[in-house]
Short mmCIF file of C-alpha atoms in Angstrom, two decimals:
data_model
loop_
_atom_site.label_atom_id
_atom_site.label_comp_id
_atom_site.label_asym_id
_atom_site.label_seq_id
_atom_site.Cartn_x
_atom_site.Cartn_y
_atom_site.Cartn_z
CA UNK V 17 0.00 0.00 0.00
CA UNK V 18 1.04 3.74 -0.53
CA UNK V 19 1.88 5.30 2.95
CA UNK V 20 0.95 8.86 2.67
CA UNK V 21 3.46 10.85 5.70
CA UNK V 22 2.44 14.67 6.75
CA UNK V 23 4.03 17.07 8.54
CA UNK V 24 4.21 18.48 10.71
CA UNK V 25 1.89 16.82 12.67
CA UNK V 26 0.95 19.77 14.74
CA UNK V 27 1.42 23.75 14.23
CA UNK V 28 0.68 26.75 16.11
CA UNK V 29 0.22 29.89 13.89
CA UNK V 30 -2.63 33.23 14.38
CA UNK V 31 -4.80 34.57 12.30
CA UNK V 32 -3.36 36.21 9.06
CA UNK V 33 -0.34 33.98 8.94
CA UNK V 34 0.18 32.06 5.91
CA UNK V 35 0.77 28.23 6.74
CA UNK V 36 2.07 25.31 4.69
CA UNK V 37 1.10 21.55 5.39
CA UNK V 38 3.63 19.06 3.79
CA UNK V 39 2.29 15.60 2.92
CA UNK V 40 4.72 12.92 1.05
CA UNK V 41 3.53 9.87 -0.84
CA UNK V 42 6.04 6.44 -0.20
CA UNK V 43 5.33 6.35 -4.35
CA UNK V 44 5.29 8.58 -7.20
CA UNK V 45 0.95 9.21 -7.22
CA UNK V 46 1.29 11.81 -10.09
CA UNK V 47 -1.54 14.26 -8.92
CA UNK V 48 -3.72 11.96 -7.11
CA UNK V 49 -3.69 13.80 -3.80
CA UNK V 50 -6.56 15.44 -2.18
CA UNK V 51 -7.30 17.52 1.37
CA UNK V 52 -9.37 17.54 3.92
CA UNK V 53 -9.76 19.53 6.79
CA UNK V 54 -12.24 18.35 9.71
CA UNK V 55 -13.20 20.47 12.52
CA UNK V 56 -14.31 18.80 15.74
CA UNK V 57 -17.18 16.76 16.11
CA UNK V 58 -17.77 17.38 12.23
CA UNK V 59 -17.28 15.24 9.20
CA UNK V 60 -14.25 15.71 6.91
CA UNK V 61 -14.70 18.28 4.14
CA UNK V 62 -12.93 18.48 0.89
CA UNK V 63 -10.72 21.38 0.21
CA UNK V 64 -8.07 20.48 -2.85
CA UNK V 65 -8.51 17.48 -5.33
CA UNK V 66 -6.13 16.25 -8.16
CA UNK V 67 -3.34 18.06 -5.69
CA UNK V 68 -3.97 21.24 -6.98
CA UNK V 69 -7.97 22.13 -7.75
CA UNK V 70 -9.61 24.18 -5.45
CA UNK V 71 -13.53 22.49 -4.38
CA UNK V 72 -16.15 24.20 -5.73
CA UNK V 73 -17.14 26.55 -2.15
CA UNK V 74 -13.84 26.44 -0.70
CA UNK V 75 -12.04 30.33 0.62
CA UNK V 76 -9.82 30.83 -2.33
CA UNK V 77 -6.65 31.35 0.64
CA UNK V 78 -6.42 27.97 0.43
CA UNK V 79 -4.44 26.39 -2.32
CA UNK V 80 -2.32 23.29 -3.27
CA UNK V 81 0.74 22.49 -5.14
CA UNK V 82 2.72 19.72 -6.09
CA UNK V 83 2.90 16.12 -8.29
CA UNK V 84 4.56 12.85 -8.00
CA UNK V 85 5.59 12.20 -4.46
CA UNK V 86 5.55 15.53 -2.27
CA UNK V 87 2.70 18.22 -1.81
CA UNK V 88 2.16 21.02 -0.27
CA UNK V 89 -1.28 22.68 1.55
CA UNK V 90 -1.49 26.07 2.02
CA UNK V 91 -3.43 28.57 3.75
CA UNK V 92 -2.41 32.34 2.41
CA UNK V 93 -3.79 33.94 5.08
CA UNK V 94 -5.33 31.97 8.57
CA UNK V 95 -8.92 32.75 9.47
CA UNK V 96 -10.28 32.20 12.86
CA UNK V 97 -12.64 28.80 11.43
CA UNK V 98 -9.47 27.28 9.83
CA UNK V 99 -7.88 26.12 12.77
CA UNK V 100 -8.90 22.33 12.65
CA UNK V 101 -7.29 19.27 11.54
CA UNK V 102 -5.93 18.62 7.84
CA UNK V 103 -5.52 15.34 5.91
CA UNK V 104 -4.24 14.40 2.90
CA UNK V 105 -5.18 11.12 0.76
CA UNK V 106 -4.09 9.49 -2.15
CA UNK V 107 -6.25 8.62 -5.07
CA UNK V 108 -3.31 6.80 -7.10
CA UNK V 109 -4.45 3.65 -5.89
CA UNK V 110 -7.77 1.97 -5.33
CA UNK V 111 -6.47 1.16 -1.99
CA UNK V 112 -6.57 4.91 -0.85
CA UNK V 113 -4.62 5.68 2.11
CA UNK V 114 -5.18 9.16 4.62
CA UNK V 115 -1.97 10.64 6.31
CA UNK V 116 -2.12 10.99 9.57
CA UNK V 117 -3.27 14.87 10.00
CA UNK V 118 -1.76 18.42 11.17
CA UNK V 119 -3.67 19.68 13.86
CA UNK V 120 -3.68 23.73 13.73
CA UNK V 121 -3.64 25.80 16.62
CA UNK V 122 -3.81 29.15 17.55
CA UNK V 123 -1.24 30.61 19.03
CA UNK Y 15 -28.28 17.88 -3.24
CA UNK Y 16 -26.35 14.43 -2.42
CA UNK Y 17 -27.34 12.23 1.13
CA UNK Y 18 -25.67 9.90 2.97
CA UNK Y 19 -26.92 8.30 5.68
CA UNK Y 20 -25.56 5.57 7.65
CA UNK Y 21 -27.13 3.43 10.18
CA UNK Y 22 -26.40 0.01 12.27
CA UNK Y 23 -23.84 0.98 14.07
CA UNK Y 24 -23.80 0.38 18.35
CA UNK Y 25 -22.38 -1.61 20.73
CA UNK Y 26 -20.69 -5.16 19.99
CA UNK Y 27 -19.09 -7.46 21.81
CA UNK Y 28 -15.38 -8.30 20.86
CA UNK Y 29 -15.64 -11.19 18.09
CA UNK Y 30 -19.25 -10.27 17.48
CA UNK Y 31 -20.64 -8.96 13.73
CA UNK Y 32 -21.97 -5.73 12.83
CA UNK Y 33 -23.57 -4.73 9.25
CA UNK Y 34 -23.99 -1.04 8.29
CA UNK Y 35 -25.66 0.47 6.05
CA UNK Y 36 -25.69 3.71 4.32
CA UNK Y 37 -28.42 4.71 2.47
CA UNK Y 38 -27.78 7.28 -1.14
CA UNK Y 39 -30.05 9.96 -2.45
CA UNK Y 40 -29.76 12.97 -4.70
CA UNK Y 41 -27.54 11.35 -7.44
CA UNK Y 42 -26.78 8.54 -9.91
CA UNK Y 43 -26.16 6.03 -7.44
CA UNK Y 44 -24.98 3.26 -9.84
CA UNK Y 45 -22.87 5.66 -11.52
CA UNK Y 46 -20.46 5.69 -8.67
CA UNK Y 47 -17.92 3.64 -6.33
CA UNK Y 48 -18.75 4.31 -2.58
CA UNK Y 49 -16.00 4.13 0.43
CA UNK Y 50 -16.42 3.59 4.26
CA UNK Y 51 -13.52 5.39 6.13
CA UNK Y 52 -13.57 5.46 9.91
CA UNK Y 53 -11.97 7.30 12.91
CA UNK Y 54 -11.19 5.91 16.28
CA UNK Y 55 -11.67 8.16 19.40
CA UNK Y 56 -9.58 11.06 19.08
CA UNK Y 57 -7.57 9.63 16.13
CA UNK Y 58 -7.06 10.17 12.66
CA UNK Y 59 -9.34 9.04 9.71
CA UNK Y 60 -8.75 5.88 8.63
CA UNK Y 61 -9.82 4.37 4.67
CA UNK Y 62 -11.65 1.03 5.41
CA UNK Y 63 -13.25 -0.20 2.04
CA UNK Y 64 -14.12 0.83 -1.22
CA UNK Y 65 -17.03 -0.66 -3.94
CA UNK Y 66 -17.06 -0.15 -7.51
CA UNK Y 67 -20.54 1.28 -9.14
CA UNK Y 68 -21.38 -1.73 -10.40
CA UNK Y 69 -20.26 -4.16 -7.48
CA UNK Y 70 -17.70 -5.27 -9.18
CA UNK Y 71 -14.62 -4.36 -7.99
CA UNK Y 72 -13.94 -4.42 -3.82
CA UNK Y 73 -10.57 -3.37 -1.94
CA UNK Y 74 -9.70 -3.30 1.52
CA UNK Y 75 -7.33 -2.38 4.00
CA UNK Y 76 -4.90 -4.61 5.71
CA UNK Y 77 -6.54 -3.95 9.00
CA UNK Y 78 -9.49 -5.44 8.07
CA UNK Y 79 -9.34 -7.26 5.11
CA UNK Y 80 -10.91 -11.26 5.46
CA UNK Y 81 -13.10 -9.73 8.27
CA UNK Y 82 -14.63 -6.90 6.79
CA UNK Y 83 -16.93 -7.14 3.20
CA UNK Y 84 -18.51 -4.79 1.60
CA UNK Y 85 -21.43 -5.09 -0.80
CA UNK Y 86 -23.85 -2.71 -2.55
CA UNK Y 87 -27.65 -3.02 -3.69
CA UNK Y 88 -27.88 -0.80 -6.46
CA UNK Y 89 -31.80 -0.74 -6.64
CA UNK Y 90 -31.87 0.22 -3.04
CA UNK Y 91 -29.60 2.74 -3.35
CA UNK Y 92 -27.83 1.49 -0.46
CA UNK Y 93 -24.37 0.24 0.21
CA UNK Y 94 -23.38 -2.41 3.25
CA UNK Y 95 -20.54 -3.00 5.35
CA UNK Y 96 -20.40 -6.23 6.55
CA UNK Y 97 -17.88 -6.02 9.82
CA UNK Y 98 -17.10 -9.99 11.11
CA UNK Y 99 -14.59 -11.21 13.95
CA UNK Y 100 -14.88 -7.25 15.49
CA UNK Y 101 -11.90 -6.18 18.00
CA UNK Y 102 -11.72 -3.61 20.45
CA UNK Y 103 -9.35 -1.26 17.84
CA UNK Y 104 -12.08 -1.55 15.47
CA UNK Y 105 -14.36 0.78 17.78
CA UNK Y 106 -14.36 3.89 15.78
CA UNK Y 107 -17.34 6.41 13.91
CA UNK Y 108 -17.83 4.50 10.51
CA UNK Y 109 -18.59 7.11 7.67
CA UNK Y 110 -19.57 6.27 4.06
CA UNK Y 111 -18.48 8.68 1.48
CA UNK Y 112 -19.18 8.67 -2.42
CA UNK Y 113 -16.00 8.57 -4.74
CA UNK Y 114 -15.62 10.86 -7.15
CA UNK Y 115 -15.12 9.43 -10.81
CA UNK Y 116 -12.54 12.13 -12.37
CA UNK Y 117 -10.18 12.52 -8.75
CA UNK Y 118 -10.90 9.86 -6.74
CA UNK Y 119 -11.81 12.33 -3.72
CA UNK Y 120 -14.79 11.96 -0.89
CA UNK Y 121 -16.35 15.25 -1.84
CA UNK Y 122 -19.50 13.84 -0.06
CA UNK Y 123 -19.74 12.40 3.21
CA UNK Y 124 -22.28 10.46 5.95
CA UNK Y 125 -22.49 11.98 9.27
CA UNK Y 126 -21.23 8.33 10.86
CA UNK Y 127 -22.33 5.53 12.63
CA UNK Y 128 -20.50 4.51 15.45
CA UNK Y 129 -19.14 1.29 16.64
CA UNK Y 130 -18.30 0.14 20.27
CA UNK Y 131 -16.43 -3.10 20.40
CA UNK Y 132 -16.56 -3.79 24.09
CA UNK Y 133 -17.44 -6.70 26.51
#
């Protein structure tokens, strides 16, 4: 299976910072990443898909870059309802695999 | 507007079964593969399954693959999650998402059902 790794795993920041989540595939998964961020007690919601498209809804301060094996997340300027928990997940494979979140806090 | 909603979870003793359900609306149903993906207590989410559109195709992770089956009614709109030889680590909210066709991504997602392996 493909192990999807983020990091870091936790980061403080406050509101109008600009933050960047790293996820890294164990494989090259061309584009196939996507991101989530899920706010407690909530369900997961989709930000990014094909590593770089931007979900119809979604604050255009978020973006995402990257292809093959290493992606980025990032939030251009921090709101107070982003701080929450982000995932990324490949696609490449049918057996699609989560990394294992970056918690955001507020510093 | 697409709905999922998932149902059957509750509390199981360890090496009991469980089947779930989660129930489609709002959208081709037939047209797409569906996923479960859970999350433990306080942990990160976790992909569990995955079912082609037409039932043709199943994967499964390592942690519970030969326990766990999945299966899909098309005509009901409905697809199941058949959860066999259940351990405590299993315990967890199970949700069901719908996969998109071009990406691959959950774009839609269940609210949960959760499952309590305990004795």
């Amino acid at each position: 299976d493909i192990q999807m790794t983020q990091f870091p795993s936790s980061l403080s920041a406050s509101v109008g910072d600009r933050v960047t989540i790293t996820c890294r595939a164990s494989q090259n998964i061309r584009n196939s990443l996507n991101w989530y961020q899920q706010t407690p007690g909530r369900k997961p919601k989709l930000l990014i898909y094909a590593a770089s498209s931007l979900q119809s809804g979604v604050p255009s301060r978020f973006s995402g870059t990257g292809s093959g094996s290493d992606f980025t997340l990032t939030i251009s300027s921090l709101q107070p309802e982003d701080f929450a928990t982000y995932y990324c997940q490949q696609s490449h494979s049918p057996q699609y695999t989560f990394g294992q979140g970056t918690k955001l806090e507020i510093k | 507007e697409v709905q999922l909603l998932e149902s059957g979870g509750g509390l199981v003793q360890p090496g009991g079964s469980l089947r779930l359900s989660c129930a489609a609306a709002g959208f081709s149903f037939n047209s797409y593969a569906m996923t479960w993906v859970r999350q433990a207590p306080g942990k990160g989410l976790e992909w569990v399954s995955t079912i082609s559109g037409s039932a043709g195709s199943t994967f499964y992770a390592d942690s519970v693959r030969g326990r766990f089956a999945t299966s899909r009614d098309n005509s009901k709109n409905t697809v199941y999650l058949q959860m066999n030889s259940l351990r405590a680590d299993d315990t967890a909210l199970y949700y069901c998402a719908r996969v998109s066709a071009v990406a691959g991504d959950f774009a839609s997602w269940g609210q949960g059902t959760l499952v309590t392996v305990s004795s």
